[in-house]
PDB file of C-alpha atoms in Angstrom:
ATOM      1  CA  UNK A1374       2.529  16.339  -4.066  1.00 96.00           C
ATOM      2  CA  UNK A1375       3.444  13.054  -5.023  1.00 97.00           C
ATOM      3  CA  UNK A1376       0.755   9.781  -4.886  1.00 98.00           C
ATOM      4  CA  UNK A1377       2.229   7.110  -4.355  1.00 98.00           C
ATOM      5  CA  UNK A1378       0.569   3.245  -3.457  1.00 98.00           C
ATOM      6  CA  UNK A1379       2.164   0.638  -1.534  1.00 98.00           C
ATOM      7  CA  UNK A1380       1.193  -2.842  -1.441  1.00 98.00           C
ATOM      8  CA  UNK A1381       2.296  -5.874  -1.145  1.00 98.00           C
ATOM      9  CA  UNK A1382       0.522  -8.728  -3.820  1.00 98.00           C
ATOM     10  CA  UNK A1383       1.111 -12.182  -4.938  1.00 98.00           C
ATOM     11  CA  UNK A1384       0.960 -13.931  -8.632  1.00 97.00           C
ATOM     12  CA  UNK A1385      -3.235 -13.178  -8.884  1.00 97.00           C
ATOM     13  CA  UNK A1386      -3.023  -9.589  -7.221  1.00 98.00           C
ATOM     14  CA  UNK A1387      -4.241 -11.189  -3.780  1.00 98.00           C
ATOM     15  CA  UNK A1388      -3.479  -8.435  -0.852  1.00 96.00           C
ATOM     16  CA  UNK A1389      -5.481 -10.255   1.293  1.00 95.00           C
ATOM     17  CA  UNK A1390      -7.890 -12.501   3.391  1.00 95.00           C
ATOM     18  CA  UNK A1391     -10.542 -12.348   5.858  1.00 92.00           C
ATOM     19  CA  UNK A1392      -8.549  -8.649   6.889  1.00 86.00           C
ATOM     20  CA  UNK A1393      -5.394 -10.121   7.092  1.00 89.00           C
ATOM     21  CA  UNK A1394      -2.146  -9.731   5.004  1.00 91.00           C
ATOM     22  CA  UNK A1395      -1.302 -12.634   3.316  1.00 95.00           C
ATOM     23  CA  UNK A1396       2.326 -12.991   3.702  1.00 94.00           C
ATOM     24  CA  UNK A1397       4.622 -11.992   6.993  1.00 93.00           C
ATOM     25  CA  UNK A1398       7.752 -10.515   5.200  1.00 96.00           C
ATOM     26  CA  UNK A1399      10.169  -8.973   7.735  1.00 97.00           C
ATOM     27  CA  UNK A1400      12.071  -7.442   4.268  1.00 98.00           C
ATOM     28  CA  UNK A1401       8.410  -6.407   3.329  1.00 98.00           C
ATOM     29  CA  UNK A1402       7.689  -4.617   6.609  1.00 96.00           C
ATOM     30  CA  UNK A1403      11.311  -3.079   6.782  1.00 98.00           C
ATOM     31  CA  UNK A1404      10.751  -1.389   3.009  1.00 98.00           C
ATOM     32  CA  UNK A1405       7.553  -0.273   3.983  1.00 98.00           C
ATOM     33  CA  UNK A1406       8.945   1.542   6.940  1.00 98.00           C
ATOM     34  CA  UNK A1407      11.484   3.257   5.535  1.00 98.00           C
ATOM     35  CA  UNK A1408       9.392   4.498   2.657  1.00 98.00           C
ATOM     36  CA  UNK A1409       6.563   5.855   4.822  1.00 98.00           C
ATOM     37  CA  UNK A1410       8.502   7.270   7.931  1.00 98.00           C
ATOM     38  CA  UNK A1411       8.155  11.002   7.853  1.00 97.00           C
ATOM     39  CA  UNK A1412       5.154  10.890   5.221  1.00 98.00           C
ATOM     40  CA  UNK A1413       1.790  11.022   5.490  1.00 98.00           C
ATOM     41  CA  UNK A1414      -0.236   7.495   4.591  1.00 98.00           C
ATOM     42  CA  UNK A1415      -4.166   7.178   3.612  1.00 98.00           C
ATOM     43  CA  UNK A1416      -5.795   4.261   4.151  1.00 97.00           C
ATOM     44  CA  UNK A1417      -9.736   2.929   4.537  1.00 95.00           C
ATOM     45  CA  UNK A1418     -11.361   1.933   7.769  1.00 93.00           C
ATOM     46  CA  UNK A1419     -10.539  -2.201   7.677  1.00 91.00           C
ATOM     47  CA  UNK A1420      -6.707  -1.640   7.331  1.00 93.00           C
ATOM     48  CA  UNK A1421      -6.347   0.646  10.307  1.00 94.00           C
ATOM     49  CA  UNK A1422      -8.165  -1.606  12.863  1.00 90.00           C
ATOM     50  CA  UNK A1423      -6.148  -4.428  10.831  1.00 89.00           C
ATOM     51  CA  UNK A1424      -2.923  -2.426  12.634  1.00 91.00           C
ATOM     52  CA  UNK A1425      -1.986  -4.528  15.546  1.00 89.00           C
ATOM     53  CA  UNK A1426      -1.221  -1.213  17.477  1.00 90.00           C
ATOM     54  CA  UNK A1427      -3.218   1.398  15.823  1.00 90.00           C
ATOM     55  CA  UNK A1428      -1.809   4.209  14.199  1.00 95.00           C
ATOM     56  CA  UNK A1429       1.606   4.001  12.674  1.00 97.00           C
ATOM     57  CA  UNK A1430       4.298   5.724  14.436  1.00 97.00           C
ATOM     58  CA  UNK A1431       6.468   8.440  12.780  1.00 97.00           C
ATOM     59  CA  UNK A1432       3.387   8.812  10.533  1.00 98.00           C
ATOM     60  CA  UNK A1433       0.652  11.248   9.799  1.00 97.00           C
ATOM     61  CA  UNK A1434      -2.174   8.667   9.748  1.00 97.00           C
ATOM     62  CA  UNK A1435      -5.294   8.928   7.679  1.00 97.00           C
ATOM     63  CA  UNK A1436      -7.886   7.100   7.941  1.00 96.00           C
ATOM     64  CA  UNK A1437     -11.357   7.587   5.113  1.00 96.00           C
ATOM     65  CA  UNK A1438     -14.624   6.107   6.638  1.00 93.00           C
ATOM     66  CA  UNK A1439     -18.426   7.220   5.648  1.00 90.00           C
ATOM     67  CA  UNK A1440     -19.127   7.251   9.902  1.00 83.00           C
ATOM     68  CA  UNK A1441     -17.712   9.480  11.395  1.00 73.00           C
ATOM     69  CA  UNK A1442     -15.135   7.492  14.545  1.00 73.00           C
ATOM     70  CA  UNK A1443     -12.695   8.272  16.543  1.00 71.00           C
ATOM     71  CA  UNK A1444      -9.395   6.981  15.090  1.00 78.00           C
ATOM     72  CA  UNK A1445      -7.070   7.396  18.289  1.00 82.00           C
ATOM     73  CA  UNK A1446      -4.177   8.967  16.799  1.00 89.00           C
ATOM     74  CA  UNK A1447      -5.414   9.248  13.167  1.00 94.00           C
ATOM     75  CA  UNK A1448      -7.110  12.079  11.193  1.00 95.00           C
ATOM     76  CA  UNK A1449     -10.197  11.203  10.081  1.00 94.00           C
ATOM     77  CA  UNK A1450     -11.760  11.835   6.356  1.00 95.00           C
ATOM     78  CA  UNK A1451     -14.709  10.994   4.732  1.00 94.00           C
ATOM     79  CA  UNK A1452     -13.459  10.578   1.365  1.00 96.00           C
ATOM     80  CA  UNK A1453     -10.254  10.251  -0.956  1.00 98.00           C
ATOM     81  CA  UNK A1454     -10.696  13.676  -2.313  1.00 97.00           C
ATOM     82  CA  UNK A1455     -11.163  15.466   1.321  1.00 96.00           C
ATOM     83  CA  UNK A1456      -7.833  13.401   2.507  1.00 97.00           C
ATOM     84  CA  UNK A1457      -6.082  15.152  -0.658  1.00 98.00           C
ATOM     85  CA  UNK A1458      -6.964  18.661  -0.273  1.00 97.00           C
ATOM     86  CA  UNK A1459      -5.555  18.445   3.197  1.00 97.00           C
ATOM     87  CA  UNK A1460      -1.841  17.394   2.081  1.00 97.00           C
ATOM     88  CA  UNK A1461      -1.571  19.259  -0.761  1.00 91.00           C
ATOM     89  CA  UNK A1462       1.593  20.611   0.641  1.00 91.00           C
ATOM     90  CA  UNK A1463       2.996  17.335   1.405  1.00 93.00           C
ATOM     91  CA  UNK A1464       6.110  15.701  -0.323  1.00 94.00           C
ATOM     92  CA  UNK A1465       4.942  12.135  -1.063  1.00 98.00           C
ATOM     93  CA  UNK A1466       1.893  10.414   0.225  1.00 98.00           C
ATOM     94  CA  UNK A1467       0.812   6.977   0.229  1.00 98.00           C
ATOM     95  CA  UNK A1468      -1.714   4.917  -0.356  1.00 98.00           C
ATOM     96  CA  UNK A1469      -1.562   1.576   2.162  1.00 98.00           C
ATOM     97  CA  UNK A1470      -4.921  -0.008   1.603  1.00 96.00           C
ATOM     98  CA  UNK A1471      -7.215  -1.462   1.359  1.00 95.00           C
ATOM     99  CA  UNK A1472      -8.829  -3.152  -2.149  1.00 96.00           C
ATOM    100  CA  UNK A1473     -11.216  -0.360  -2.770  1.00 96.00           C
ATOM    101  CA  UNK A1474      -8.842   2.625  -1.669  1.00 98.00           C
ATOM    102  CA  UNK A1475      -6.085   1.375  -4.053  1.00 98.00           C
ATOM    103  CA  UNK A1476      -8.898   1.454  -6.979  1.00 98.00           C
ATOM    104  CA  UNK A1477      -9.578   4.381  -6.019  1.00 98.00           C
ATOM    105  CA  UNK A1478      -6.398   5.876  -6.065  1.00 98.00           C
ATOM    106  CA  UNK A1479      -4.899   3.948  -8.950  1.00 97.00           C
ATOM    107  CA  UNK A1480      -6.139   6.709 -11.781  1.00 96.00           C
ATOM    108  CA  UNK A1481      -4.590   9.735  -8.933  1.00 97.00           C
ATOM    109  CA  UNK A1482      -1.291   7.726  -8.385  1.00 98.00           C
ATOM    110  CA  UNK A1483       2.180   8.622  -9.718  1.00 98.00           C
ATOM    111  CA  UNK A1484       4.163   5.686  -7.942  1.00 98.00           C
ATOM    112  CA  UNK A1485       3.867   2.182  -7.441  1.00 98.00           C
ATOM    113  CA  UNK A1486       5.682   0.476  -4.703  1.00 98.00           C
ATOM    114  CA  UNK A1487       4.692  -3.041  -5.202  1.00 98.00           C
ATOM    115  CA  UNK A1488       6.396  -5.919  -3.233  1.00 98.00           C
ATOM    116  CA  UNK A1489       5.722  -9.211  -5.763  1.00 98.00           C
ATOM    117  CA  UNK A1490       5.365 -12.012  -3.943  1.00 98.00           C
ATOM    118  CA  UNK A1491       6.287 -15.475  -5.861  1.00 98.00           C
ATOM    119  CA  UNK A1492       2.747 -17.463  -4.713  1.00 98.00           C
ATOM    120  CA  UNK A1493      -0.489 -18.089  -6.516  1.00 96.00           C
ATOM    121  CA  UNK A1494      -1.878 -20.585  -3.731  1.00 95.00           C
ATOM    122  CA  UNK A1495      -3.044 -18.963  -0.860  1.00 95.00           C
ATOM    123  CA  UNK A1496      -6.584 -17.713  -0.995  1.00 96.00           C
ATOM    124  CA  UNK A1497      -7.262 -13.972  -1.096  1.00 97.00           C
ATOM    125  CA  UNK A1498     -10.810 -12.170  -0.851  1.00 97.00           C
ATOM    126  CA  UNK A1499      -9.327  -8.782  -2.252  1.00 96.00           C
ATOM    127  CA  UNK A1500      -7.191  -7.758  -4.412  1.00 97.00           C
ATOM    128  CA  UNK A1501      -4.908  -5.341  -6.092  1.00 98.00           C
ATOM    129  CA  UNK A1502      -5.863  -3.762  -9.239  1.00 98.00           C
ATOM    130  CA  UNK A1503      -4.342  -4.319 -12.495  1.00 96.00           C
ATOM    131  CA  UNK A1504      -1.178  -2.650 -13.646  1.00 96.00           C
ATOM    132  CA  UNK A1505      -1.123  -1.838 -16.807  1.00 94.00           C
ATOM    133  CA  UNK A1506       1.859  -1.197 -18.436  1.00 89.00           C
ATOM    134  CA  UNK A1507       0.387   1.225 -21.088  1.00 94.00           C
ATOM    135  CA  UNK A1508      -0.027   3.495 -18.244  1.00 96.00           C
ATOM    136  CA  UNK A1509       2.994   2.384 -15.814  1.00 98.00           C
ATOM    137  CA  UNK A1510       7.008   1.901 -16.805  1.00 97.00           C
ATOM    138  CA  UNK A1511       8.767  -0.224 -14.391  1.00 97.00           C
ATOM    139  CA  UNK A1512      11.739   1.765 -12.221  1.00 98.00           C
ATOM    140  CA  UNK A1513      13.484  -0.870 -10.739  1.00 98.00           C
ATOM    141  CA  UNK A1514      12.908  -4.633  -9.437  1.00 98.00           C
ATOM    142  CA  UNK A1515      15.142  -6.168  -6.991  1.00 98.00           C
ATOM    143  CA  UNK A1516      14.477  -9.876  -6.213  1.00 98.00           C
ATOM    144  CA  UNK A1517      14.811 -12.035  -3.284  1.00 98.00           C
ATOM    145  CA  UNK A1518      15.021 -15.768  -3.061  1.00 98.00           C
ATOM    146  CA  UNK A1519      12.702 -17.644  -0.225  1.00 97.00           C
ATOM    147  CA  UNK A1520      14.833 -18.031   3.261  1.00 97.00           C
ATOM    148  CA  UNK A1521      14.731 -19.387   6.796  1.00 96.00           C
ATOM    149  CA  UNK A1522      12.341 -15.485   6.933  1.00 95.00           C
ATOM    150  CA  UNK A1523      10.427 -15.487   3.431  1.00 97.00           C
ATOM    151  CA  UNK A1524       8.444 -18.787   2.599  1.00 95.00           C
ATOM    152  CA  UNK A1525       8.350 -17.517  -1.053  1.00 97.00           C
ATOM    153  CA  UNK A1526      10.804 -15.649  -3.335  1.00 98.00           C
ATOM    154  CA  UNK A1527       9.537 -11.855  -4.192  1.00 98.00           C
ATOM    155  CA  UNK A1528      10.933  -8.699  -5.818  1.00 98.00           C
ATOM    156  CA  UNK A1529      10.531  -5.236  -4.800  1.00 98.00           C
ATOM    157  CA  UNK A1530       9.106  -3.395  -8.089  1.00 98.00           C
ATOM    158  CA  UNK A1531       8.726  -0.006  -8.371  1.00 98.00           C
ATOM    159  CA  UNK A1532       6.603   1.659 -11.000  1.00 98.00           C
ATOM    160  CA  UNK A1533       6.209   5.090 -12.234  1.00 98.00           C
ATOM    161  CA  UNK A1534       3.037   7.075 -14.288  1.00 98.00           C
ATOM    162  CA  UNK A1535       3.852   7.269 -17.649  1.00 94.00           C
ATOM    163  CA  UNK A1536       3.651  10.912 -18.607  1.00 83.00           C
ATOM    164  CA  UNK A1537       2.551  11.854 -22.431  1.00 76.00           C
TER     165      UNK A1537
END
């Protein structure tokens, strides 16, 4: 199995404010669909009710929470490790949030899909932790300028574990 993390951050690692994404980038939304389709994604109890429809589609969803709910359309987990041992046959999974989960992960994680977003301005209550590039080698970076869609410029970066 392959861990990978998805995220979307700006200039200070901001992912987010009072539960809400920061930025609204169709490009953004687009990637992230076509990299999770068909794949299983984790992700803590604030970013599924964050979902404006629940779970996601074309998805096995999982969602880790200490209480024990009924996630319509979501397996349930208590912990990181649990939510693991139960796709050890997968392909790739990822990681979609939030703060704590990607910390969590972050020491686990082969891949980084990060989506860079060219802002330090707008206020964020959680954020992404930091990559270091001891431990990660960057893949590949394609960059976008800001349009009548995008507000701010951003590149797609995508990171891999460095392997001794």
């Amino acid at each position: 199995m392959i861990l990978s993390i998805i995220a979307a951050i700006n200039k200070n690692r901001g992912l987010g404010y009072q539960n809400r994404l920061l930025y609204w980038l169709p490009n953004d939304l687009k990637r992230f669909k076509a990299l999770t389709t068909g794949h299983t994604i984790i992700m803590g109890r604030k970013t599924f009710e964050s979902l404006p429809k629940g779970a996601l589609p074309n998805r096995r969803n999982i969602v880790l929470s200490s209480t024990q709910n009924l996630f319509e359309k979501a397996e349930h987990f208590y912990n990181l490790k649990e939510a693991l041992s139960a796709c050890k046959e997968e392909d790739e999974v990822f990681i979609i949030g939030g703060a704590s989960l990607y910390a969590e992960a972050m020491p686990l994680a082969d891949r980084l899909y990060l989506t860079e977003v060219d802002d330090d301005k707008e206020p964020s209550d959680v954020f992404f932790p930091a990559v270091s590039h001891k431990e990660w080698q960057e893949k590949s970076r394609e960059c976008h300028s800001a349009d009548e869609k995008h507000l701010y410029s951003y590149c797609f970066t995508d990171y891999e574990r460095k392997r001794p």
